Short mmCIF file of C-alpha atoms and ligand atoms in Angstrom, two decimals:
data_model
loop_
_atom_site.label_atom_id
_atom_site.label_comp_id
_atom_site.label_asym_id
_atom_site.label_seq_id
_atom_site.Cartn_x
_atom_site.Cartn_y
_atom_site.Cartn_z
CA UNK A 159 -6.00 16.23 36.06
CA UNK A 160 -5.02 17.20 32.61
CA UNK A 161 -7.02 20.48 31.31
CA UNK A 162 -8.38 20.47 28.02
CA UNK A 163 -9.36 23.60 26.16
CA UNK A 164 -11.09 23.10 22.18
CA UNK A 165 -10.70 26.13 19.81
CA UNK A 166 -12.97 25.02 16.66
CA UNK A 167 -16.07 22.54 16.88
CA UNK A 168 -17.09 22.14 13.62
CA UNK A 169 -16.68 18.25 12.62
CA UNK A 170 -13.17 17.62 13.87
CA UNK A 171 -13.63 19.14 16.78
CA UNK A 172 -16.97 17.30 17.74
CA UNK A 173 -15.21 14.13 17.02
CA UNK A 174 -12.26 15.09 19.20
CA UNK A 175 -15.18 15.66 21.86
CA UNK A 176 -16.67 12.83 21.49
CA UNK A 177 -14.26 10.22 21.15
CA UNK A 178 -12.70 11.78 24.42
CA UNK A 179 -15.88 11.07 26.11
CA UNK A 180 -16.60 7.40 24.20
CA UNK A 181 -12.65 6.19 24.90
CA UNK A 182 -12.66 7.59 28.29
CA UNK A 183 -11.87 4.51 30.37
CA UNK A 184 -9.12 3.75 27.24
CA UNK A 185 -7.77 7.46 27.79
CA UNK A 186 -7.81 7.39 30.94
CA UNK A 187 -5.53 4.29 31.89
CA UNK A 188 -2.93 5.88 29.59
CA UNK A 189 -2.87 9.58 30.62
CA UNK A 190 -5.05 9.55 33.83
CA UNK A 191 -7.69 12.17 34.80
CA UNK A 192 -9.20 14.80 32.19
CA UNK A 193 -11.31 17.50 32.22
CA UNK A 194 -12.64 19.98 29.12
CA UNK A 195 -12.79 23.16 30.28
CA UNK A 196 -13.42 25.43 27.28
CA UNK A 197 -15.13 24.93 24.10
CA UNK A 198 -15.43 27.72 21.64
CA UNK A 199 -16.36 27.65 17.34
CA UNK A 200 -16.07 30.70 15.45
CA UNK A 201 -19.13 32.78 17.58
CA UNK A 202 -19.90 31.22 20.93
CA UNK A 203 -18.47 29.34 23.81
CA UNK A 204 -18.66 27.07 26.68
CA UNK A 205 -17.00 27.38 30.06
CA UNK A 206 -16.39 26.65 33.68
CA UNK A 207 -18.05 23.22 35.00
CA UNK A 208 -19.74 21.96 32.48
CA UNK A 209 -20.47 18.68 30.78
CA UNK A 210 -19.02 17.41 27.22
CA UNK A 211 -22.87 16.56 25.88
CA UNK A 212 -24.13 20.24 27.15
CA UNK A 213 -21.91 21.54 24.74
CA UNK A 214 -23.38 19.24 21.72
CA UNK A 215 -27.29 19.74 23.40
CA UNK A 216 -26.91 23.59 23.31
CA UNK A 217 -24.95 23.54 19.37
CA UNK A 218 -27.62 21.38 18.07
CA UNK A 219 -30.66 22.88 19.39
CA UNK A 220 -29.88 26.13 19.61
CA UNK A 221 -27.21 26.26 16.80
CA UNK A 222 -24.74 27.72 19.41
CA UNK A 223 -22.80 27.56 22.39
CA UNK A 224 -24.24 29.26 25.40
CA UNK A 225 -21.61 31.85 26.16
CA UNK A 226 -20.23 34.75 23.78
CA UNK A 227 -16.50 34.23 25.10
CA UNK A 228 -13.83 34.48 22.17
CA UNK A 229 -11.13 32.57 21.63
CA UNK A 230 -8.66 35.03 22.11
CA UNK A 231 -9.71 35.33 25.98
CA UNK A 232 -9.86 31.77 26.50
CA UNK A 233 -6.48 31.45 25.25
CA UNK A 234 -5.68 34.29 27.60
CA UNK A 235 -7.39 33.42 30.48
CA UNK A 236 -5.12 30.00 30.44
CA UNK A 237 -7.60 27.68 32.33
CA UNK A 238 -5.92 24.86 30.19
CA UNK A 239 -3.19 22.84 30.07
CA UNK A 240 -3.36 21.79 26.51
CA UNK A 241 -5.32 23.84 23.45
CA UNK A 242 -6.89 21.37 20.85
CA UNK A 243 -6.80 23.38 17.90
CA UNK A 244 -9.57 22.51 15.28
CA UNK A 245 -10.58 25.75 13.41
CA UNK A 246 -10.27 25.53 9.50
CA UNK A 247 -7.54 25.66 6.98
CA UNK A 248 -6.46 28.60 5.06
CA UNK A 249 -2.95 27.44 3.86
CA UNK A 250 -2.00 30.91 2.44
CA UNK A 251 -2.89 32.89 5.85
CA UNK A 252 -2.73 30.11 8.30
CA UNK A 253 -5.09 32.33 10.28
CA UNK A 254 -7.56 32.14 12.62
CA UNK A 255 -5.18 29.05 14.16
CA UNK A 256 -1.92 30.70 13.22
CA UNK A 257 -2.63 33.76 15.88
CA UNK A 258 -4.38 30.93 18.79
CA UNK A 259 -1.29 28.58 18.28
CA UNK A 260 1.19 31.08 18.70
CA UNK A 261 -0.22 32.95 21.67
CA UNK A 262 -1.05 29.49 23.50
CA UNK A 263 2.64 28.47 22.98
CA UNK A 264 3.79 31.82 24.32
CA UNK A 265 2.16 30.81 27.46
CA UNK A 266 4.28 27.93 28.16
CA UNK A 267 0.79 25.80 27.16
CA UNK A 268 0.87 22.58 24.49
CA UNK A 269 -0.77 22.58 21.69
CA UNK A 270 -2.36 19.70 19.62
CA UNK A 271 -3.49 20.92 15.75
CA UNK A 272 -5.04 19.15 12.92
CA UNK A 273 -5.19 22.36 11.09
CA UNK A 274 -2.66 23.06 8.00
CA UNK A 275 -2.68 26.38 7.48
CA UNK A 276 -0.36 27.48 10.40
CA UNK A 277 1.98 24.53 10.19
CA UNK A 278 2.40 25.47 6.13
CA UNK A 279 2.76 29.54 6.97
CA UNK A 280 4.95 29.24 10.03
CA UNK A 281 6.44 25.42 10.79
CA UNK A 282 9.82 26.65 12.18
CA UNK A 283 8.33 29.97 13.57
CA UNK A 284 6.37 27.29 15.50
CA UNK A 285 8.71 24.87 16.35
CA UNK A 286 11.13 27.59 18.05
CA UNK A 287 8.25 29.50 19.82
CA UNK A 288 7.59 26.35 21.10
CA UNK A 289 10.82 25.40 22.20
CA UNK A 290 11.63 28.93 23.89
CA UNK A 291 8.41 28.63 26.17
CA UNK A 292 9.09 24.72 27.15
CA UNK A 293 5.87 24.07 24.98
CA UNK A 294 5.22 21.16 22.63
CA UNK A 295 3.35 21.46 19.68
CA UNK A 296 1.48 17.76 17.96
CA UNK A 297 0.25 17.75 14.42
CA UNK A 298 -0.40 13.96 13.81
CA UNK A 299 -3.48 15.04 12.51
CA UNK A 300 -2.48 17.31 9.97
CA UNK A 301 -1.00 14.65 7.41
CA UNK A 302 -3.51 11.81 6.79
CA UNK A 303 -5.90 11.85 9.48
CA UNK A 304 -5.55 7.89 11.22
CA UNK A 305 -3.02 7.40 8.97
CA UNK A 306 0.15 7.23 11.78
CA UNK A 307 2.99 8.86 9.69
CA UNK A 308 4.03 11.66 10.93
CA UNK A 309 5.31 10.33 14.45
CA UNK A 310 5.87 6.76 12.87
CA UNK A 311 8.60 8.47 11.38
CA UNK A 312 10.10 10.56 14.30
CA UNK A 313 9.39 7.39 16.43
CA UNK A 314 9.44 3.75 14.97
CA UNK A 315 12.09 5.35 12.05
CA UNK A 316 14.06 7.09 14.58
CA UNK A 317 17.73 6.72 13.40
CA UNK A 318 16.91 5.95 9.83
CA UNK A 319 18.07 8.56 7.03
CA UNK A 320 14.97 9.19 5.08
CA UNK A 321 15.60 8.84 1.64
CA UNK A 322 11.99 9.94 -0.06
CA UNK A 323 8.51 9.93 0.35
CA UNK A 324 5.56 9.23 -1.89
CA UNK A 325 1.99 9.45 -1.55
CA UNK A 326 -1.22 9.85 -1.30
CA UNK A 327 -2.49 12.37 0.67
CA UNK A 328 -5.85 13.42 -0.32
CA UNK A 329 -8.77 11.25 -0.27
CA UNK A 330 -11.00 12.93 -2.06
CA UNK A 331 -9.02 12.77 -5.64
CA UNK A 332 -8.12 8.69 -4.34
CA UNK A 333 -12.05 8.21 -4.77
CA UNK A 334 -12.93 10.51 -7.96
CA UNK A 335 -9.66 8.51 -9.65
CA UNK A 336 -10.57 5.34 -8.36
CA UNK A 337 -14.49 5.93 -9.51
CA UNK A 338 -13.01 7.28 -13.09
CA UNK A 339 -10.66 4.34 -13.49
CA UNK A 340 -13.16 1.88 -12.96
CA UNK A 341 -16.76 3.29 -14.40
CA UNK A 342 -14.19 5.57 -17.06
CA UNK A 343 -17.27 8.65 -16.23
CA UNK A 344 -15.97 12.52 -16.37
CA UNK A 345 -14.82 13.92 -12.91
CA UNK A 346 -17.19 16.70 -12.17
CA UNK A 347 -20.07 14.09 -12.08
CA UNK A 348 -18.03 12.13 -9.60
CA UNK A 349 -16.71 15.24 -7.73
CA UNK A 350 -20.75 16.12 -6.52
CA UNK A 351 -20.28 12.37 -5.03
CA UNK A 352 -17.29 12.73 -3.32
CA UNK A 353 -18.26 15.63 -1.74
CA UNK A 354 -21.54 13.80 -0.56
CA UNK A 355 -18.95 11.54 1.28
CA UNK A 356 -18.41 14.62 3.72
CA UNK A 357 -14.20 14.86 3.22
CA UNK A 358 -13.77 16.81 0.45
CA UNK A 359 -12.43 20.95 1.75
CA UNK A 360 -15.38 23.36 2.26
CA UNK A 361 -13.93 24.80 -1.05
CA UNK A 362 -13.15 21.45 -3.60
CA UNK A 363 -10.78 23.04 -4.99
CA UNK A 364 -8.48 22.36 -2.90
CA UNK A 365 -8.50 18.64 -3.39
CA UNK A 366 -8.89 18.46 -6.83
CA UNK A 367 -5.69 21.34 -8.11
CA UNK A 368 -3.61 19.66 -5.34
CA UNK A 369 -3.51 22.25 -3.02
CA UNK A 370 -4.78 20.29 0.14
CA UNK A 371 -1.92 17.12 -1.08
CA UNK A 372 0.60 20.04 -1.46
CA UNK A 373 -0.22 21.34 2.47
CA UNK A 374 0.43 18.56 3.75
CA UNK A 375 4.07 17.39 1.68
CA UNK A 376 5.30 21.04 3.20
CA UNK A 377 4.09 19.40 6.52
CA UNK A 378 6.28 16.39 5.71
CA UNK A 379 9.09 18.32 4.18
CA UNK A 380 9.58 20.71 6.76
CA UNK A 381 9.35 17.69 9.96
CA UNK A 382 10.85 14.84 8.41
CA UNK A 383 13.44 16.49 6.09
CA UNK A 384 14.35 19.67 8.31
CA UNK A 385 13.72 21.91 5.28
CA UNK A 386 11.48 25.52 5.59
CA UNK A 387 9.86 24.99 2.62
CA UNK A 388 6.44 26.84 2.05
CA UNK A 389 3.24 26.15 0.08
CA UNK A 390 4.78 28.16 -2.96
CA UNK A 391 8.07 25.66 -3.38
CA UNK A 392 5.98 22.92 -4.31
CA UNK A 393 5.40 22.14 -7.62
CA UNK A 394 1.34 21.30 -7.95
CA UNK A 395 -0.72 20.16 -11.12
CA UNK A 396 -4.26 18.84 -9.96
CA UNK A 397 -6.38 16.39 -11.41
CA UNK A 398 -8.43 18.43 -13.46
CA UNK A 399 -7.37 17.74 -16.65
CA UNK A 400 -6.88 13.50 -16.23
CA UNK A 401 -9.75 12.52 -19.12
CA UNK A 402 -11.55 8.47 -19.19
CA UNK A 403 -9.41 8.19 -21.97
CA UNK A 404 -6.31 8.83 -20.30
CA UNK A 405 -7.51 6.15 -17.90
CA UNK A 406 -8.71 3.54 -20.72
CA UNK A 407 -4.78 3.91 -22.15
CA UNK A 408 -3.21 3.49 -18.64
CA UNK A 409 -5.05 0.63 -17.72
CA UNK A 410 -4.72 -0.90 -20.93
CA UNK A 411 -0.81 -1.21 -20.05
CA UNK A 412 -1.22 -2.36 -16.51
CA UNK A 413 -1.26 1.24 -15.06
CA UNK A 414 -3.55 3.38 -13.38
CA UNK A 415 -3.43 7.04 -12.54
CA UNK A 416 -3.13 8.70 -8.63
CA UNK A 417 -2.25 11.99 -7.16
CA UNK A 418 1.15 11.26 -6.01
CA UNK A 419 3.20 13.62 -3.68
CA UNK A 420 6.81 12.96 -3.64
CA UNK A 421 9.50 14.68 -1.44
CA UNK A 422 13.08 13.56 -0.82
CA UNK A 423 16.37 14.46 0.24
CA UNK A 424 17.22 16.40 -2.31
CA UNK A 425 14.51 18.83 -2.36
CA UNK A 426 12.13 17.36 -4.63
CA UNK A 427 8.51 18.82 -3.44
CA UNK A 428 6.23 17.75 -6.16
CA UNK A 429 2.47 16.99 -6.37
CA UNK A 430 1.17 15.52 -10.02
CA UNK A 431 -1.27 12.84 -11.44
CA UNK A 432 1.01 10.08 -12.08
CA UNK A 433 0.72 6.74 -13.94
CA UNK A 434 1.30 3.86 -11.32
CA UNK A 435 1.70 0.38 -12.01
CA UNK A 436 -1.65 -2.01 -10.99
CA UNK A 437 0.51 -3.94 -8.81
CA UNK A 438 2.57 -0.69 -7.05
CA UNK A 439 1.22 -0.65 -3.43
CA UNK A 440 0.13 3.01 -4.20
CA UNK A 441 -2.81 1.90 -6.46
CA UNK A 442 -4.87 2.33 -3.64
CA UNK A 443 -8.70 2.62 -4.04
CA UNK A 444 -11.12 4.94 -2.22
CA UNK A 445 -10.73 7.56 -0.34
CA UNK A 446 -7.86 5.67 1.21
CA UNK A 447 -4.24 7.87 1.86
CA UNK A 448 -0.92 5.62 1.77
CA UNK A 449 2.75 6.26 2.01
CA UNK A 450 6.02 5.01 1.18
CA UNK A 451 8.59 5.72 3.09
CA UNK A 452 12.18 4.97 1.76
CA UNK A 453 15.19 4.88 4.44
CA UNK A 454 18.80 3.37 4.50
CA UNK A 455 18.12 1.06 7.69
CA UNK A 456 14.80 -0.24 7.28
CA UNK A 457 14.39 -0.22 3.70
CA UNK A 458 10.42 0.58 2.72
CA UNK A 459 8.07 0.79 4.69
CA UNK A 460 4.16 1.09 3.71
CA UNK A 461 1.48 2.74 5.44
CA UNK A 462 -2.03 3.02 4.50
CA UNK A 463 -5.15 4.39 6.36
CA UNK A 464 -7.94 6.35 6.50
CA UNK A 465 -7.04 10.07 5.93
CA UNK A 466 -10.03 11.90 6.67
CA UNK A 467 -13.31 11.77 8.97
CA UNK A 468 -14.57 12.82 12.17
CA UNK A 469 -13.43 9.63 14.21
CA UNK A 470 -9.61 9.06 12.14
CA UNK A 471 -9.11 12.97 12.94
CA UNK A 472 -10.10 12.32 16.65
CA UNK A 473 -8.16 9.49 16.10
CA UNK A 474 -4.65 11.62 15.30
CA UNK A 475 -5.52 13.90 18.14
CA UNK A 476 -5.50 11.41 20.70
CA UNK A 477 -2.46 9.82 19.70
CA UNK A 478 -0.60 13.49 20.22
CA UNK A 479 -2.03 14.21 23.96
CA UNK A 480 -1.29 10.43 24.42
CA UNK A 481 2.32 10.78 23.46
CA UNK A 482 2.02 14.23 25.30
CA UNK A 483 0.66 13.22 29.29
CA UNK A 484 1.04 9.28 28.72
CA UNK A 485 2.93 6.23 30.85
CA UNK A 486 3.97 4.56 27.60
CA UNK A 487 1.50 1.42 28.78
CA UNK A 488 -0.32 -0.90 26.48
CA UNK A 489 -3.23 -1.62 28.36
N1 HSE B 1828 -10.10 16.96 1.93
C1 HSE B 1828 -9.12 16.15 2.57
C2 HSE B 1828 -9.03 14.82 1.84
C3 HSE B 1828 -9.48 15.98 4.02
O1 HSE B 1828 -9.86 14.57 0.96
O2 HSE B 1828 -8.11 14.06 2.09
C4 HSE B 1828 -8.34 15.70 4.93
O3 HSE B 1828 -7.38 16.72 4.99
#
């Protein structure tokens, strides 16, 4: 029986919840047995024996979770076997996850993140503590939600050298560029939409100057390229200043404009508004993330999904405690 404790239930962590319950008999055949046996969000808690939809009856009705235990004694307490870490980003602190990450892996306990800050702040400080305490840490769901990229790349790309990657990594600017390209209206009109679409960061700002696209290519850097990079090596301009006009010239050549964020072996960490040809497989529409992924074996290879939402998070998250507790079956 594999023990699963959630810090953070805000939407990813919900999903995580309830795709766990929904997939069960799916799960289940790969990793066996499971049990939840904490739940806690920024002021309440849920404990002991209790049932996945108590935990969603008591946060809906009552706005809470029954119990007032933190996170920090959960974590302590160590009724777990793996800590689903879900609480939000802050990619200059890394905190509240930074501090719940690092004591979990001090305990010898796995953890499974689809936060960014504490991968950005600490990614080797991680990597080691994990390592010393026989712990493993999976953060599929940090880079491009259901997009599989981060352990397509360890895995299915294993003995490639990795030349360069470009992409996009942030939904929210994919639709607001896609909407200006083809309707040429100003981006704070379409901004209010994509935030109606639910994936845009609590603060926008973070999609639209780059910051959020910028996370996650010192995500990539640091895994794929074995670099300790941080946030302030890469080199960000957002899409703030990209004008309809800008687009009505680009297209009028057979271009279009994305966020593109490009790293490569020779330290390149860059995140700009780029013109891309209409017929590059990057001119992607939507709130769509893609990447291309350049090696010396396998030559490109293209991957494109859904990078944000409650279910492509839950999505990610499975995939890590899959390739954490599982047989390796199909079926
Ligand atoms: N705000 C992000 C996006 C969500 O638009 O891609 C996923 O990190």
């Amino acid at each position: 029986m594999i023990k699963i404790a959630m810090v953070g239930f805000g939407t990813v962590g919900r999903g995580f919840a309830r795709a766990l319950a929904e997939n069960r008999e799916i799960i289940e055949k790969k990793i066996g047995k499971y049990r939840v046996t904490a739940i806690c969000d920024s002021k309440s808690s849920i404990t002991g024996d209790f049932r996945i939809d108590e935990a969603f009856k008591h946060k809906s009705e009552r706005g809470r979770l029954p119990e007032s235990r933190s996170a920090e004694e959960i974590i302590e307490e160590g009724n777990f076997d793996v800590l689903i870490e879900t609480t939000p980003t802050d990619v200059f602190s890394g905190e509240p996850g930074l501090s719940y990450i690092k004591r979990t892996l001090k305990s010898g306990r796995d953890v499974i993140t689809s936060n960014k800050g504490p991968l950005v702040v600490a990614y080797r400080d991680l990597m080691r503590l994990a390592e010393r305490h026989g712990a493993r840490i999976g953060f599929e769901a940090t880079v491009g939600g259901a997009m599989p990229v981060i352990k397509m790349i360890r895995d299915e790309l294993a003995g490639n050298r990795i030349k360069r990657l470009r992409g996009i990594l942030n939904g929210t600017t994919n639709y607001i560029l896609s909407r200006m390209e083809k309707e040429k209206a100003p981006y704070p009109q379409i901004l209010s939409e994509a935030q109606e679409l639910g994936i845009a960061e609590a603060d926008p700002g973070y999609d639209v100057e780059g910051i959020d696209a910028g996370a996650k290519l010192v995500i990539l850097a640091n895994s794929v390229f074995g670099r300790n990079v941080r946030f302030q090596d890469v080199e960000i301009r957002g899409i703030t200043r990209i004008t309809p006009e800008a687009f009505e010239i680009a297209v009028e050549k057979g271009y279009t404009i994305r966020l593109i964020a490009e790293a490569d072996e020779n330290g390149k960490l860059e995140v700009s508004p780029r013109l891309v040809k209409l017929t590059n497989p990057l001119a992607i529409y939507g709130t769509l993330n893609a990447v291309l992924i350049e090696t010396d074996l396998a030559g490109e290879v293209f991957v494109i999904g859904r990078g944000a939402g409650e279910k492509e998070t839950a999505s990610a998250l499975i995939s890590d405690l899959v390739d954490f507790y599982g047989n390796g079956s199909f079926g």
